[in-house]
Amino acid sequence: MRSFAGNRVLRDTGARVPVFNAPIGYFARSALAGAVSAAGGMGLLETATTGLAETNAEAERMRERTDAPFGVQLFLRVLAQQNRLDEVLDWALDGRSRFIVSAVGAPADIVARVHDAGAKLYHQTGSLSDALRAVDAGVDGLIVEGAEAGGLRSTRSMHLFSFLQQVRSQVDVPLVAGGGIVDGHGMAGAFALGAEAVMMGTRFITAAESPVHHNVKQAIADATETINLEPVKKGIMMRFVRNDFAESVARGDIDPQGQPYAGPVFEMFETGDLGLAMVGAGESAALLHDVRTVAEIIDDTVAGFWTEIERLAALLAPS
Ligand SMILES: Cc1cc2nc3c(=O)[nH]c(=O)nc-3n(C[C@H](O)[C@H](O)[C@H](O)COP(=O)(O)O)c2cc1C
């Protein structure tokens, strides 16, 4: 029988299938995260790139679309710098969500408040020491991101294959794996290494419901290679579609001037002009080749997962 019975991430989130969208600034809003929740996955709403009024409007649009649960991500350092961490946390816990994700910062600062409100707290992390600190602080689970992921990352980051096993061997909280996963093969691999759910970023950036211009989605779908650069500062890397713009930055012909995408990225997102900035994407860009709806992505991922599990289980059969 195919069932995720006993899955602790489903228990904590209330989702039907253990697939999350990554809480990426600009992307993880109602259109995309709402579609993920509506398809049975765990939609995560980011709160770092919109003010509270707009975040609230996004949450209301999510609710209009589906009764299914969704989670709220708090980018702790950014919200603290903007002096609005308390405001956003209070808002989230005031009946909006029972599932909070913390990132970049100390979840110890908020864990008691999340638990007092009857909600769960998962911490999103790319380092073992940070993961262990978060578990010591009492978080309910971890989102473990490997170095193949898109987004800003330390050059010291480990790749998911080894990182997940390291975390798994040291803690016993539920783990969500992110980085390089686009389908059921990746999901089955992550589960074999100890995850109970997967989080996909690049795959959902290219989804039909993703708010970005089609040219950006197609550039990722067409990509066969990504390139790792340090456009913000040394030691902080980010992965991009390997195109002419990114090659120019790599050669030093274009100075990124400390901007992660080396240009006006939101203008590129709106107009689809790929000459304006680099296209951020994880290594997984090379694994996906089309633009599909969120429901198709989730259904195919879960179906592919079970196919893969059955293929492996068949190894047990007497020859
Ligand atoms: C272009 C891009 C931008 C990202 N920006 C953010 C961000 O703003 N906040 C965040 O928490 N994670 C961000 N991430 C990382 C994702 O949360 C996640 O770890 C990653 O997408 C997983 O790897 P995958 O892209 O291979 O699925 C970003 C990822 C990508 C591809």
PDB file of N, CA and C in Angstrom, residues 13 56-57 120 218 281:
ATOM      1  N   THR A  13       2.857  19.442   9.724  1.00  0.00           N
ATOM      2  CA  THR A  13       2.372  20.481   8.813  1.00  0.00           C
ATOM      3  C   THR A  13       0.882  20.379   8.519  1.00  0.00           C
ATOM      4  N   ASN A  56       0.005  40.277   4.342  1.00  0.00           N
ATOM      5  CA  ASN A  56      -1.334  39.911   4.789  1.00  0.00           C
ATOM      6  C   ASN A  56      -2.273  39.703   3.596  1.00  0.00           C
ATOM      7  N   ALA A  57      -2.153  40.572   2.605  1.00  0.00           N
ATOM      8  CA  ALA A  57      -2.988  40.427   1.401  1.00  0.00           C
ATOM      9  C   ALA A  57      -2.649  39.107   0.700  1.00  0.00           C
ATOM     10  N   LYS A 120       4.301  24.840  15.242  1.00  0.00           N
ATOM     11  CA  LYS A 120       5.569  24.120  15.103  1.00  0.00           C
ATOM     12  C   LYS A 120       6.607  25.040  14.468  1.00  0.00           C
ATOM     13  N   GLN A 218      11.910  29.686 -19.007  1.00  0.00           N
ATOM     14  CA  GLN A 218      12.420  28.929 -20.149  1.00  0.00           C
ATOM     15  C   GLN A 218      13.948  28.860 -20.115  1.00  0.00           C
ATOM     16  N   ALA A 281      19.596  29.992 -10.233  1.00  0.00           N
ATOM     17  CA  ALA A 281      19.005  28.641 -10.292  1.00  0.00           C
ATOM     18  C   ALA A 281      19.973  27.651  -9.668  1.00  0.00           C
TER      19      ALA A 281
END
